[in-house]
Short mmCIF file of C-alpha atoms and ligand atoms in Angstrom, two decimals:
data_model
loop_
_atom_site.label_atom_id
_atom_site.label_comp_id
_atom_site.label_asym_id
_atom_site.label_seq_id
_atom_site.Cartn_x
_atom_site.Cartn_y
_atom_site.Cartn_z
CA MET R 1 45.11 -95.05 51.20
CA SER R 2 47.39 -93.13 53.53
CA LEU R 3 49.78 -90.67 51.91
CA SER R 4 51.78 -90.10 55.10
CA PHE R 5 55.46 -91.02 55.02
CA ASP R 6 58.47 -91.23 57.28
CA PRO R 7 60.57 -88.08 56.74
CA ASP R 8 63.73 -89.80 57.95
CA LYS R 9 63.54 -92.22 55.03
CA ILE R 10 64.07 -89.36 52.55
CA ARG R 11 67.65 -88.68 51.62
CA ALA R 12 68.20 -85.71 49.38
CA ASP R 13 70.94 -83.29 48.61
CA ALA R 14 70.69 -80.10 46.62
CA PRO R 15 73.57 -79.78 44.19
CA HIS R 16 73.64 -77.53 41.16
CA PHE R 17 72.66 -79.17 37.88
CA ILE R 18 74.92 -78.06 35.06
CA ASP R 19 75.33 -79.55 31.60
CA GLY R 20 73.13 -82.51 32.50
CA ARG R 21 75.03 -83.44 35.67
CA ARG R 22 74.85 -82.86 39.41
CA VAL R 23 77.62 -80.53 40.58
CA ALA R 24 78.10 -80.37 44.36
CA ASP R 25 80.72 -77.64 44.52
CA GLY R 26 80.09 -73.93 44.33
CA ASP R 27 82.18 -70.80 44.69
CA GLY R 28 79.58 -68.97 46.80
CA ALA R 29 78.55 -69.00 50.45
CA GLU R 30 77.58 -72.15 52.33
CA ILE R 31 73.86 -72.04 53.23
CA GLU R 32 72.10 -74.36 55.70
CA VAL R 33 68.74 -75.70 54.55
CA ARG R 34 66.03 -76.53 57.13
CA ARG R 35 62.77 -78.34 56.51
CA PRO R 36 59.87 -76.12 57.65
CA SER R 37 57.87 -78.80 59.52
CA ASP R 38 60.43 -79.19 62.32
CA LEU R 39 63.14 -76.69 61.31
CA ARG R 40 65.74 -79.45 61.32
CA VAL R 41 68.82 -78.82 59.16
CA VAL R 42 68.63 -81.33 56.30
CA THR R 43 71.54 -80.26 54.14
CA SER R 44 73.69 -77.32 53.27
CA ILE R 45 74.28 -75.92 49.82
CA LYS R 46 77.43 -74.44 48.36
CA ALA R 47 75.95 -71.49 46.54
CA ALA R 48 76.84 -70.69 42.96
CA GLY R 49 79.01 -67.57 42.76
CA GLU R 50 79.97 -65.71 39.58
CA GLU R 51 82.23 -68.55 38.42
CA THR R 52 79.63 -71.32 38.73
CA VAL R 53 76.98 -69.11 37.12
CA ASP R 54 79.39 -68.43 34.26
CA ARG R 55 80.05 -72.15 33.87
CA ALA R 56 76.32 -72.87 33.64
CA ALA R 57 75.73 -69.99 31.21
CA ARG R 58 78.55 -71.21 28.95
CA SER R 59 77.13 -74.71 29.03
CA ALA R 60 73.71 -73.33 28.06
CA VAL R 61 75.13 -71.36 25.12
CA ALA R 62 77.12 -74.37 23.92
CA ALA R 63 74.11 -76.69 24.27
CA LEU R 64 71.91 -74.34 22.25
CA GLY R 65 74.52 -74.35 19.47
CA GLU R 66 75.27 -78.07 19.47
CA SER R 67 71.71 -79.32 19.83
CA ARG R 68 70.22 -76.78 17.40
CA TRP R 69 67.29 -76.83 19.83
CA ALA R 70 65.63 -73.68 18.54
CA GLY R 71 66.00 -74.65 14.89
CA ARG R 72 64.59 -78.16 15.23
CA ASN R 73 61.24 -79.25 13.95
CA PRO R 74 58.89 -77.95 16.65
CA ARG R 75 57.35 -81.43 16.99
CA ASP R 76 60.73 -82.59 18.35
CA ARG R 77 60.50 -80.01 21.11
CA ALA R 78 56.89 -80.99 21.72
CA ALA R 79 57.83 -84.68 21.99
CA VAL R 80 60.54 -83.96 24.57
CA LEU R 81 58.26 -81.80 26.70
CA ILE R 82 55.41 -84.32 26.52
CA ARG R 83 57.76 -87.16 27.56
CA PHE R 84 58.98 -84.88 30.36
CA ALA R 85 55.38 -84.41 31.56
CA ASP R 86 54.83 -88.19 31.43
CA LEU R 87 57.94 -88.76 33.55
CA VAL R 88 56.72 -86.25 36.15
CA VAL R 89 53.46 -88.23 36.38
CA ARG R 90 55.34 -91.52 36.58
CA ASN R 91 57.42 -90.18 39.47
CA VAL R 92 54.51 -88.59 41.31
CA GLU R 93 55.17 -90.31 44.62
CA GLU R 94 58.85 -89.43 44.77
CA LEU R 95 58.31 -85.80 43.69
CA ALA R 96 55.31 -85.29 45.99
CA ARG R 97 57.26 -86.61 48.97
CA LEU R 98 60.35 -84.59 48.16
CA GLU R 99 58.26 -81.43 47.85
CA ALA R 100 56.33 -82.06 51.08
CA TRP R 101 59.47 -83.09 52.99
CA SER R 102 61.32 -79.93 52.13
CA SER R 103 58.71 -77.18 51.88
CA THR R 104 55.45 -75.91 53.38
CA ARG R 105 53.37 -77.99 50.98
CA LEU R 106 51.25 -80.69 52.62
CA ILE R 107 51.53 -84.25 51.30
CA ALA R 108 47.72 -84.33 51.05
CA GLU R 109 48.10 -81.55 48.45
CA THR R 110 51.39 -82.32 46.69
CA VAL R 111 50.14 -85.70 45.42
CA PRO R 112 46.87 -84.62 43.80
CA ARG R 113 47.80 -80.99 43.13
CA ASP R 114 51.37 -79.83 42.89
CA VAL R 115 52.81 -82.74 40.93
CA VAL R 116 49.75 -83.18 38.73
CA ARG R 117 49.72 -79.42 37.99
CA THR R 118 53.44 -79.48 37.25
CA ALA R 119 52.92 -82.21 34.66
CA GLU R 120 49.90 -80.43 33.17
CA ILE R 121 51.85 -77.19 32.76
CA ILE R 122 54.73 -78.97 31.03
CA ARG R 123 52.30 -80.84 28.77
CA TYR R 124 50.32 -77.68 27.94
CA TYR R 125 53.46 -75.88 26.81
CA GLY R 126 54.75 -78.96 25.00
CA GLU R 127 51.58 -78.90 22.92
CA GLN R 128 52.19 -75.24 22.02
CA ALA R 129 55.49 -75.98 20.25
CA ASP R 130 54.11 -75.95 16.71
CA LYS R 131 51.55 -73.23 17.35
CA ILE R 132 54.00 -70.34 17.41
CA GLU R 133 53.07 -68.49 14.26
CA GLY R 134 54.36 -65.37 12.60
CA VAL R 135 52.52 -62.72 10.59
CA LEU R 136 52.80 -61.26 7.10
CA THR R 137 52.06 -57.56 7.22
CA THR R 138 50.36 -55.61 4.47
CA THR R 139 52.87 -54.01 2.09
CA ALA R 140 53.09 -52.76 -1.46
CA ALA R 141 53.40 -55.55 -4.04
CA ASP R 142 57.19 -55.18 -4.34
CA ALA R 143 57.91 -56.22 -0.77
CA THR R 144 57.07 -58.86 1.78
CA CYS R 145 57.29 -58.13 5.46
CA MET R 146 57.31 -61.03 7.90
CA ILE R 147 57.15 -60.84 11.64
CA VAL R 148 58.71 -63.94 13.17
CA HIS R 149 59.10 -65.03 16.78
CA GLU R 150 62.42 -66.27 18.04
CA PRO R 151 63.79 -67.30 21.43
CA TYR R 152 66.04 -65.03 23.50
CA GLY R 153 68.74 -67.68 23.91
CA VAL R 154 69.50 -68.12 27.61
CA VAL R 155 66.77 -67.22 30.09
CA GLY R 156 67.35 -66.60 33.81
CA ALA R 157 64.44 -67.85 35.94
CA ILE R 158 64.35 -67.04 39.65
CA ILE R 159 61.59 -68.44 41.85
CA PRO R 160 60.36 -68.33 45.48
CA TRP R 161 59.86 -71.14 48.00
CA ASN R 162 56.08 -71.32 48.30
CA PHE R 163 55.28 -73.66 45.37
CA PRO R 164 58.70 -74.83 44.22
CA LEU R 165 57.68 -77.38 41.58
CA ILE R 166 54.78 -75.43 40.06
CA ASN R 167 56.73 -72.17 39.98
CA ALA R 168 59.63 -73.94 38.25
CA ALA R 169 57.36 -75.55 35.63
CA MET R 170 55.59 -72.25 34.87
CA LYS R 171 58.88 -70.72 33.76
CA VAL R 172 61.00 -73.60 32.50
CA ALA R 173 58.40 -75.30 30.26
CA PRO R 174 57.44 -72.25 28.14
CA ALA R 175 61.06 -71.07 27.97
CA LEU R 176 62.24 -74.44 26.65
CA VAL R 177 59.41 -74.97 24.20
CA ALA R 178 60.08 -71.51 22.77
CA GLY R 179 63.63 -72.69 21.99
CA ASN R 180 65.58 -71.19 24.90
CA ALA R 181 67.95 -72.66 27.46
CA VAL R 182 67.28 -71.93 31.14
CA LEU R 183 69.28 -71.10 34.23
CA LEU R 184 66.81 -71.78 37.06
CA LYS R 185 67.47 -70.60 40.58
CA PRO R 186 65.13 -72.09 43.17
CA SER R 187 64.85 -70.45 46.57
CA GLU R 188 67.68 -71.28 48.96
CA LEU R 189 64.92 -72.42 51.36
CA THR R 190 63.60 -75.09 48.95
CA PRO R 191 66.44 -76.18 46.67
CA PHE R 192 65.53 -79.86 46.16
CA SER R 193 62.74 -80.53 43.68
CA ALA R 194 64.19 -78.33 40.90
CA VAL R 195 67.19 -80.65 40.58
CA ARG R 196 64.98 -83.72 40.25
CA LEU R 197 62.86 -81.90 37.68
CA ALA R 198 65.95 -81.07 35.61
CA GLU R 199 67.08 -84.70 35.77
CA LEU R 200 63.71 -85.88 34.51
CA ALA R 201 63.89 -83.40 31.63
CA VAL R 202 67.22 -84.87 30.55
CA GLU R 203 65.81 -88.40 30.93
CA ALA R 204 62.98 -87.29 28.61
CA GLY R 205 65.53 -86.42 25.94
CA LEU R 206 66.22 -82.75 26.58
CA PRO R 207 69.79 -82.05 25.45
CA ALA R 208 72.13 -81.63 28.44
CA GLY R 209 72.88 -77.99 29.20
CA LEU R 210 69.48 -76.59 28.27
CA PHE R 211 68.02 -76.85 31.79
CA ASN R 212 70.52 -75.86 34.46
CA VAL R 213 69.78 -75.37 38.15
CA LEU R 214 71.89 -73.02 40.23
CA GLN R 215 71.60 -73.07 44.01
CA GLY R 216 72.03 -70.06 46.25
CA GLY R 217 70.43 -66.90 47.57
CA GLY R 218 70.27 -63.31 46.36
CA ALA R 219 73.93 -63.12 45.29
CA THR R 220 73.45 -66.11 42.98
CA GLY R 221 70.24 -64.64 41.58
CA SER R 222 71.94 -61.33 40.94
CA ALA R 223 74.86 -63.05 39.17
CA ILE R 224 72.38 -64.83 36.89
CA VAL R 225 70.54 -61.60 36.03
CA ARG R 226 73.82 -59.78 35.32
CA HIS R 227 75.42 -62.53 33.23
CA PRO R 228 75.91 -61.21 29.68
CA ALA R 229 74.68 -64.45 28.07
CA VAL R 230 71.29 -64.14 29.81
CA GLY R 231 68.94 -62.38 27.42
CA LYS R 232 65.71 -62.41 29.43
CA VAL R 233 64.85 -62.62 33.11
CA SER R 234 61.72 -64.09 34.61
CA PHE R 235 61.25 -63.58 38.32
CA THR R 236 58.65 -64.56 40.91
CA GLY R 237 59.09 -63.25 44.42
CA SER R 238 58.70 -60.18 46.59
CA THR R 239 58.29 -56.65 45.30
CA ALA R 240 61.47 -55.52 47.08
CA THR R 241 63.57 -58.18 45.33
CA GLY R 242 61.79 -57.46 42.05
CA ARG R 243 63.04 -53.87 42.19
CA ARG R 244 66.63 -55.04 42.74
CA ILE R 245 66.32 -57.46 39.84
CA LEU R 246 65.06 -54.67 37.61
CA GLU R 247 68.12 -52.57 38.47
CA ASP R 248 70.42 -55.44 37.47
CA ALA R 249 68.38 -56.14 34.33
CA ALA R 250 68.36 -52.45 33.41
CA ALA R 251 72.15 -52.33 33.58
CA GLY R 252 72.22 -55.00 30.87
CA THR R 253 69.16 -53.60 29.02
CA LYS R 254 67.39 -56.93 29.47
CA PRO R 255 63.65 -57.43 29.55
CA ALA R 256 62.18 -58.89 32.74
CA THR R 257 58.88 -60.46 33.67
CA LEU R 258 58.05 -59.79 37.31
CA GLU R 259 55.48 -61.76 39.32
CA LEU R 260 55.54 -59.98 42.67
CA GLY R 261 53.59 -59.67 45.89
CA GLY R 262 49.92 -59.05 46.54
CA LYS R 263 47.38 -57.94 49.11
CA SER R 264 44.32 -59.35 47.45
CA PRO R 265 40.78 -58.24 48.38
CA ILE R 266 37.79 -60.57 48.69
CA VAL R 267 34.74 -58.44 47.84
CA VAL R 268 31.47 -60.00 49.06
CA LEU R 269 28.16 -58.54 47.89
CA PRO R 270 25.16 -59.05 50.19
CA ASP R 271 23.21 -61.17 47.68
CA VAL R 272 25.27 -64.39 48.02
CA ARG R 273 22.85 -67.10 49.14
CA ASP R 274 25.19 -70.03 49.77
CA ARG R 275 26.88 -68.66 52.89
CA ALA R 276 28.50 -71.98 53.81
CA ARG R 277 30.30 -72.26 50.47
CA LEU R 278 31.31 -68.60 50.65
CA ALA R 279 32.74 -69.04 54.16
CA GLY R 280 34.72 -72.07 52.96
CA LEU R 281 36.21 -70.10 50.08
CA ILE R 282 37.22 -67.26 52.39
CA ALA R 283 38.75 -69.63 54.95
CA ASN R 284 40.83 -71.24 52.21
CA ALA R 285 41.77 -67.93 50.62
CA PHE R 286 43.76 -66.80 53.65
CA THR R 287 44.92 -70.08 55.22
CA TYR R 288 45.92 -72.21 52.22
CA ASN R 289 49.64 -73.08 52.43
CA GLY R 290 49.66 -71.26 55.79
CA GLY R 291 48.70 -68.03 54.00
CA GLN R 292 51.97 -68.16 52.06
CA VAL R 293 50.44 -67.57 48.65
CA CYS R 294 51.02 -64.47 46.52
CA THR R 295 47.32 -64.32 45.63
CA ALA R 296 46.06 -65.09 49.16
CA GLY R 297 42.83 -63.25 49.97
CA THR R 298 43.90 -61.12 52.89
CA ARG R 299 41.37 -58.27 52.88
CA LEU R 300 37.74 -59.27 53.38
CA ILE R 301 35.37 -56.54 52.21
CA VAL R 302 31.90 -57.38 53.46
CA HIS R 303 28.57 -55.60 53.94
CA ARG R 304 28.23 -54.24 57.47
CA ALA R 305 24.96 -56.11 58.10
CA GLN R 306 26.52 -59.49 57.26
CA ALA R 307 30.06 -59.15 58.57
CA ASP R 308 29.62 -60.79 61.99
CA GLU R 309 27.69 -63.77 60.69
CA LEU R 310 30.28 -64.40 57.97
CA ILE R 311 33.26 -64.05 60.29
CA ASP R 312 31.68 -66.52 62.72
CA ARG R 313 31.27 -69.03 59.89
CA VAL R 314 34.86 -68.53 58.74
CA ALA R 315 36.10 -68.86 62.35
CA ALA R 316 34.28 -72.17 62.74
CA ILE R 317 35.94 -73.54 59.60
CA VAL R 318 39.49 -72.41 60.38
CA ALA R 319 39.14 -73.83 63.91
CA THR R 320 39.17 -77.28 62.27
CA ARG R 321 42.53 -76.66 60.53
CA ARG R 322 45.02 -79.05 62.01
CA PRO R 323 48.61 -77.82 62.22
CA GLY R 324 51.05 -80.64 61.68
CA PRO R 325 54.05 -81.81 59.70
CA THR R 326 53.78 -81.71 55.95
CA TRP R 327 54.47 -85.45 55.71
CA ASP R 328 51.37 -86.34 57.77
CA ASP R 329 48.31 -86.56 55.53
CA THR R 330 45.98 -85.48 58.35
CA SER R 331 47.70 -82.07 58.63
CA SER R 332 45.63 -79.26 57.16
CA LEU R 333 47.58 -76.15 58.18
CA SER R 334 51.06 -75.62 56.73
CA PRO R 335 54.03 -74.49 58.79
CA ILE R 336 55.54 -71.06 58.25
CA VAL R 337 58.56 -71.58 56.03
CA SER R 338 61.24 -70.29 58.43
CA GLU R 339 61.81 -68.69 61.81
CA ARG R 340 62.75 -65.48 59.97
CA GLN R 341 59.51 -65.37 58.00
CA ALA R 342 57.47 -66.10 61.16
CA ALA R 343 59.28 -63.35 63.08
CA ARG R 344 58.61 -60.92 60.22
CA ALA R 345 54.87 -61.72 60.16
CA GLU R 346 54.64 -61.48 63.96
CA SER R 347 56.43 -58.16 64.09
CA LEU R 348 54.11 -56.84 61.36
CA LEU R 349 51.14 -58.07 63.39
CA LYS R 350 52.46 -56.31 66.50
CA GLY R 351 52.92 -53.09 64.52
CA THR R 352 49.40 -53.42 63.11
CA VAL R 353 47.88 -53.81 66.57
CA ALA R 354 49.98 -50.88 67.82
CA ALA R 355 48.50 -48.83 64.96
CA GLY R 356 44.96 -49.49 66.26
CA ALA R 357 43.84 -52.89 64.89
CA THR R 358 42.16 -55.45 67.13
CA ILE R 359 42.58 -59.21 66.96
CA ARG R 360 39.21 -60.91 66.62
CA LEU R 361 40.58 -64.41 66.24
CA GLY R 362 43.96 -66.14 66.62
CA GLY R 363 47.11 -64.06 66.72
CA ARG R 364 49.47 -66.56 68.35
CA ARG R 365 51.65 -69.52 67.49
CA HIS R 366 50.00 -72.91 67.84
CA ALA R 367 51.58 -74.51 70.87
CA GLY R 368 53.20 -77.92 70.63
CA ALA R 369 52.10 -78.86 67.11
CA ASN R 370 55.63 -79.81 66.17
CA ALA R 371 59.03 -78.15 66.29
CA GLY R 372 58.02 -76.08 63.27
CA ILE R 373 56.16 -72.78 63.54
CA PHE R 374 52.41 -72.76 62.91
CA LEU R 375 50.56 -69.47 63.20
CA GLU R 376 46.91 -69.57 64.23
CA PRO R 377 44.52 -68.40 61.52
CA THR R 378 44.04 -64.78 62.53
CA VAL R 379 41.26 -62.28 61.85
CA LEU R 380 41.88 -58.56 62.37
CA GLU R 381 39.51 -55.61 62.53
CA GLY R 382 40.29 -51.94 62.23
CA VAL R 383 43.40 -52.20 60.02
CA GLY R 384 43.63 -48.59 58.81
CA PRO R 385 45.13 -47.38 55.51
CA SER R 386 48.43 -46.29 57.08
CA SER R 387 48.81 -49.44 59.17
CA PRO R 388 51.75 -51.75 58.32
CA GLY R 389 49.23 -54.62 58.10
CA PHE R 390 47.52 -52.82 55.23
CA LEU R 391 50.63 -51.64 53.42
CA GLU R 392 52.66 -54.88 53.55
CA GLU R 393 52.13 -58.59 52.90
CA PHE R 394 51.99 -60.74 56.05
CA PHE R 395 52.61 -63.96 54.12
CA ALA R 396 50.90 -65.76 57.01
CA PRO R 397 47.27 -66.86 57.65
CA ILE R 398 46.02 -63.38 58.53
CA LEU R 399 42.83 -61.74 57.27
CA ALA R 400 41.76 -58.12 57.79
CA VAL R 401 38.02 -57.35 57.75
CA TYR R 402 36.56 -54.16 56.22
CA ARG R 403 32.84 -53.32 56.50
CA TYR R 404 31.04 -51.27 53.88
CA ASP R 405 27.60 -49.74 53.52
CA ASP R 406 27.26 -49.46 49.74
CA GLU R 407 28.77 -51.01 46.65
CA GLU R 408 30.79 -47.94 45.66
CA GLU R 409 32.50 -48.05 49.01
CA ALA R 410 33.24 -51.76 48.51
CA ILE R 411 34.91 -51.11 45.16
CA ALA R 412 36.93 -48.23 46.62
CA LEU R 413 38.08 -50.44 49.52
CA ALA R 414 39.31 -53.09 47.05
CA TYR R 415 41.96 -50.69 45.74
CA HIS R 416 45.45 -50.98 47.20
CA PRO R 417 48.03 -48.21 46.72
CA LEU R 418 50.87 -50.62 45.88
CA TYR R 419 49.60 -54.09 45.03
CA ALA R 420 47.26 -55.15 42.21
CA LEU R 421 47.89 -58.87 41.80
CA ALA R 422 44.55 -60.61 42.33
CA ALA R 423 41.06 -60.10 43.76
CA SER R 424 37.80 -61.97 44.08
CA LEU R 425 34.20 -60.87 43.78
CA HIS R 426 31.33 -62.88 45.25
CA THR R 427 27.78 -62.30 44.05
CA ASP R 428 24.74 -64.20 42.76
CA ASP R 429 23.82 -61.28 40.48
CA ALA R 430 24.88 -62.15 36.92
CA ALA R 431 25.01 -58.54 35.74
CA LYS R 432 27.24 -57.44 38.63
CA ALA R 433 29.39 -60.54 38.17
CA MET R 434 30.10 -59.35 34.61
CA ALA R 435 30.43 -55.62 35.25
CA LEU R 436 32.25 -55.21 38.54
CA PRO R 437 35.47 -57.18 37.83
CA ARG R 438 36.32 -54.47 35.29
CA ARG R 439 36.29 -51.90 38.08
CA ILE R 440 38.61 -53.82 40.39
CA GLU R 441 42.26 -53.12 39.76
CA ALA R 442 44.03 -56.47 39.73
CA GLY R 443 45.72 -58.67 37.14
CA PHE R 444 43.44 -61.61 38.00
CA VAL R 445 39.87 -61.38 39.28
CA TRP R 446 37.99 -64.51 40.35
CA VAL R 447 34.21 -64.42 40.44
CA ASN R 448 32.72 -66.73 43.06
CA ALA R 449 36.08 -68.40 43.58
CA HIS R 450 39.42 -67.51 45.12
CA GLY R 451 42.56 -69.48 44.35
CA ARG R 452 44.81 -70.50 41.55
CA ALA R 453 43.11 -71.18 38.20
CA PRO R 454 42.81 -74.89 37.52
CA GLU R 455 43.68 -74.55 33.83
CA SER R 456 47.05 -73.78 32.29
CA THR R 457 45.34 -71.57 29.71
CA ALA R 458 44.74 -68.70 32.18
CA PRO R 459 47.52 -66.09 32.29
CA GLN R 460 48.39 -64.75 35.71
CA GLY R 461 50.35 -61.69 36.75
CA GLY R 462 49.81 -58.36 38.41
CA PHE R 463 49.89 -54.64 37.80
CA ARG R 464 51.92 -51.84 39.45
CA GLY R 465 53.72 -53.05 42.63
CA SER R 466 52.66 -56.61 41.83
CA GLY R 467 54.80 -56.62 38.71
CA TYR R 468 54.20 -56.97 35.00
CA GLY R 469 54.12 -59.62 32.34
CA LYS R 470 52.36 -62.95 32.66
CA ASP R 471 53.09 -66.54 33.57
CA MET R 472 50.86 -69.26 32.12
CA GLY R 473 48.53 -69.24 29.16
CA ARG R 474 49.57 -68.10 25.73
CA ALA R 475 51.00 -64.88 27.19
CA GLY R 476 53.27 -67.01 29.37
CA LEU R 477 54.80 -68.49 26.20
CA GLU R 478 55.11 -65.17 24.41
CA ALA R 479 57.15 -63.93 27.38
CA TYR R 480 60.00 -66.14 26.15
CA LEU R 481 59.83 -65.06 22.50
CA ARG R 482 60.99 -61.85 20.87
CA GLN R 483 59.63 -60.46 17.63
CA LYS R 484 61.80 -59.98 14.57
CA THR R 485 60.78 -58.12 11.45
CA VAL R 486 62.14 -59.50 8.18
CA TRP R 487 61.67 -57.25 5.17
CA HIS R 488 62.06 -58.73 1.68
CA SER R 489 62.38 -56.34 -1.19
CA HIS R 490 61.51 -57.99 -4.50
CA SER R 491 61.24 -55.02 -6.81
CA MET R 492 62.30 -56.00 -10.34
P1 LIG F 1 62.09 -63.23 47.71
O1 LIG F 1 61.88 -62.02 46.89
O2 LIG F 1 62.74 -63.09 49.03
O3 LIG F 1 62.95 -64.31 46.92
C1 LIG F 1 62.55 -64.81 45.68
C2 LIG F 1 63.77 -65.36 44.94
O4 LIG F 1 64.64 -64.29 44.61
C3 LIG F 1 64.59 -66.36 45.75
O5 LIG F 1 65.03 -67.38 44.90
C4 LIG F 1 65.75 -65.50 46.22
O6 LIG F 1 66.92 -66.24 46.52
C5 LIG F 1 65.97 -64.59 45.03
N1 LIG F 1 66.66 -63.32 45.28
C6 LIG F 1 66.73 -62.63 46.44
N2 LIG F 1 67.43 -61.48 46.26
C7 LIG F 1 67.79 -61.45 44.94
C8 LIG F 1 68.52 -60.52 44.14
N3 LIG F 1 68.99 -59.38 44.62
N4 LIG F 1 68.70 -60.82 42.83
C9 LIG F 1 68.19 -61.96 42.29
N5 LIG F 1 67.51 -62.87 43.02
C10 LIG F 1 67.30 -62.63 44.32
O7 LIG F 1 60.67 -63.92 47.86
P2 LIG F 1 60.27 -65.21 48.70
O8 LIG F 1 60.28 -64.85 50.16
O9 LIG F 1 61.07 -66.38 48.25
O10 LIG F 1 58.76 -65.46 48.22
C11 LIG F 1 57.68 -64.77 48.73
C12 LIG F 1 57.31 -63.60 47.84
O11 LIG F 1 57.05 -64.08 46.52
C13 LIG F 1 56.04 -62.92 48.28
O12 LIG F 1 56.20 -61.53 48.16
C14 LIG F 1 55.01 -63.41 47.27
O13 LIG F 1 53.90 -62.57 47.13
C15 LIG F 1 55.82 -63.54 46.04
N6 LIG F 1 55.20 -64.46 45.09
C16 LIG F 1 54.59 -63.96 43.95
C17 LIG F 1 53.96 -64.81 43.06
C18 LIG F 1 53.27 -64.28 41.82
O14 LIG F 1 52.93 -65.08 40.95
N7 LIG F 1 53.03 -63.00 41.70
C19 LIG F 1 53.95 -66.19 43.29
C20 LIG F 1 54.56 -66.68 44.44
C21 LIG F 1 55.19 -65.79 45.33
#
């Protein structure tokens, strides 16, 4: 069955969502929103300024008080979240189309992946509601010391444009199930699906005011982080923005979880027998979503004797990627999200070549695919350690190749001076598969795979310049809970 759809049949606006209602007006700047596939303006948003953020924060505080959300039987919270997940599944077609229409996500992927994953994440956290347990510590007999977990109250969640629905679910679901209210700010480039998600949450029985969506860019995000009612910040985005968010959070002494950028290595040992599968994994690792993935594999570290053969295999696979609009189910290469992002990647590429790199494959825009911008899958050689293409994320389908002679050199090449988000190791040797991931500095290491984990149980998050704290898994729930010590003295 064809998944393709007519983009002109979709009508969507991107209001704020405050206190369970759509709110079109904002006191911030007006921002035009373009769909990436043809860069046509589809709406404009009136960003939330300080006043609108304050209104949403007040509504969240009031809703927490009136609904007694955090104090309810945890099965009530579970039931709401599980109904919410069911509604996401029931609305798969609408959500998948909305996401593909407005972002870089291909309809062939949003139906089976993004929407299904979104529902799974919400369901996984719903099921955690009554598994948040405290501890009794060891004390003398005349006292009891309990450690209990409680929500922060209002959480500020700020997300990027590359996986709008999944990124929203990864923050909103654990925050809500832990008993918090949320102010979610989607990217100003992809403001649509978050509003629909919030509406479905209310339809599932979530008290109005607990899930608010605020539209806008950096100024709106900053106002959310600085708002005194916001007790915890969870951010996914670039390292540069993460630093600014930390400054704002520090001023209010608020904790922040930061999921930032990456420059992830793909380390291939010479013993891998299934070269075709390996080449497929590598091709996907740097071209999936047009390379606009935080964990994209962008540095291929391969044994000198095998490099050419492997690159030829990868080149043959990426040559079959078909650039095309996200609403056409035969498209297999995503557009770059915006002219600005494409110009940034291209200027970085130019700087990398000027610093001595050579282009082995690609390097240009695909001509005539659509009005959107599609960059050819690109393979670089000779990207040195001081080159801009080594130091910064391209966020485009660009792979740099590094050749090594021995394993120690391969491990050393995997290190990056700023980023430590993800990495992958490819080997058929069971002992190396167990031992070497421990020597690769990254928050997430795949062995014989490269790409997002299929299960909600796996925490993800980086080290150093890639941030700290985790989304997903049990750690992703604990991020929205704070510990309280309660000491009972019962001496007679
Ligand atoms: P970005 O940092 O430009 O923006 C992210 C979000 O922050 C947007 O909603 C933006 O409006 C907001 N923002 C911008 N300035 C702000 C400020 N001063 N205060 C508060 N909010 C502000 O990132 P992007 O271009 O949207 O996304 C791409 C980046 O995200 C890449 O660096 C990528 O690696 C990273 N990313 C990381 C992960 C992860 O899990 N580690 C996942 C996806 C994307």
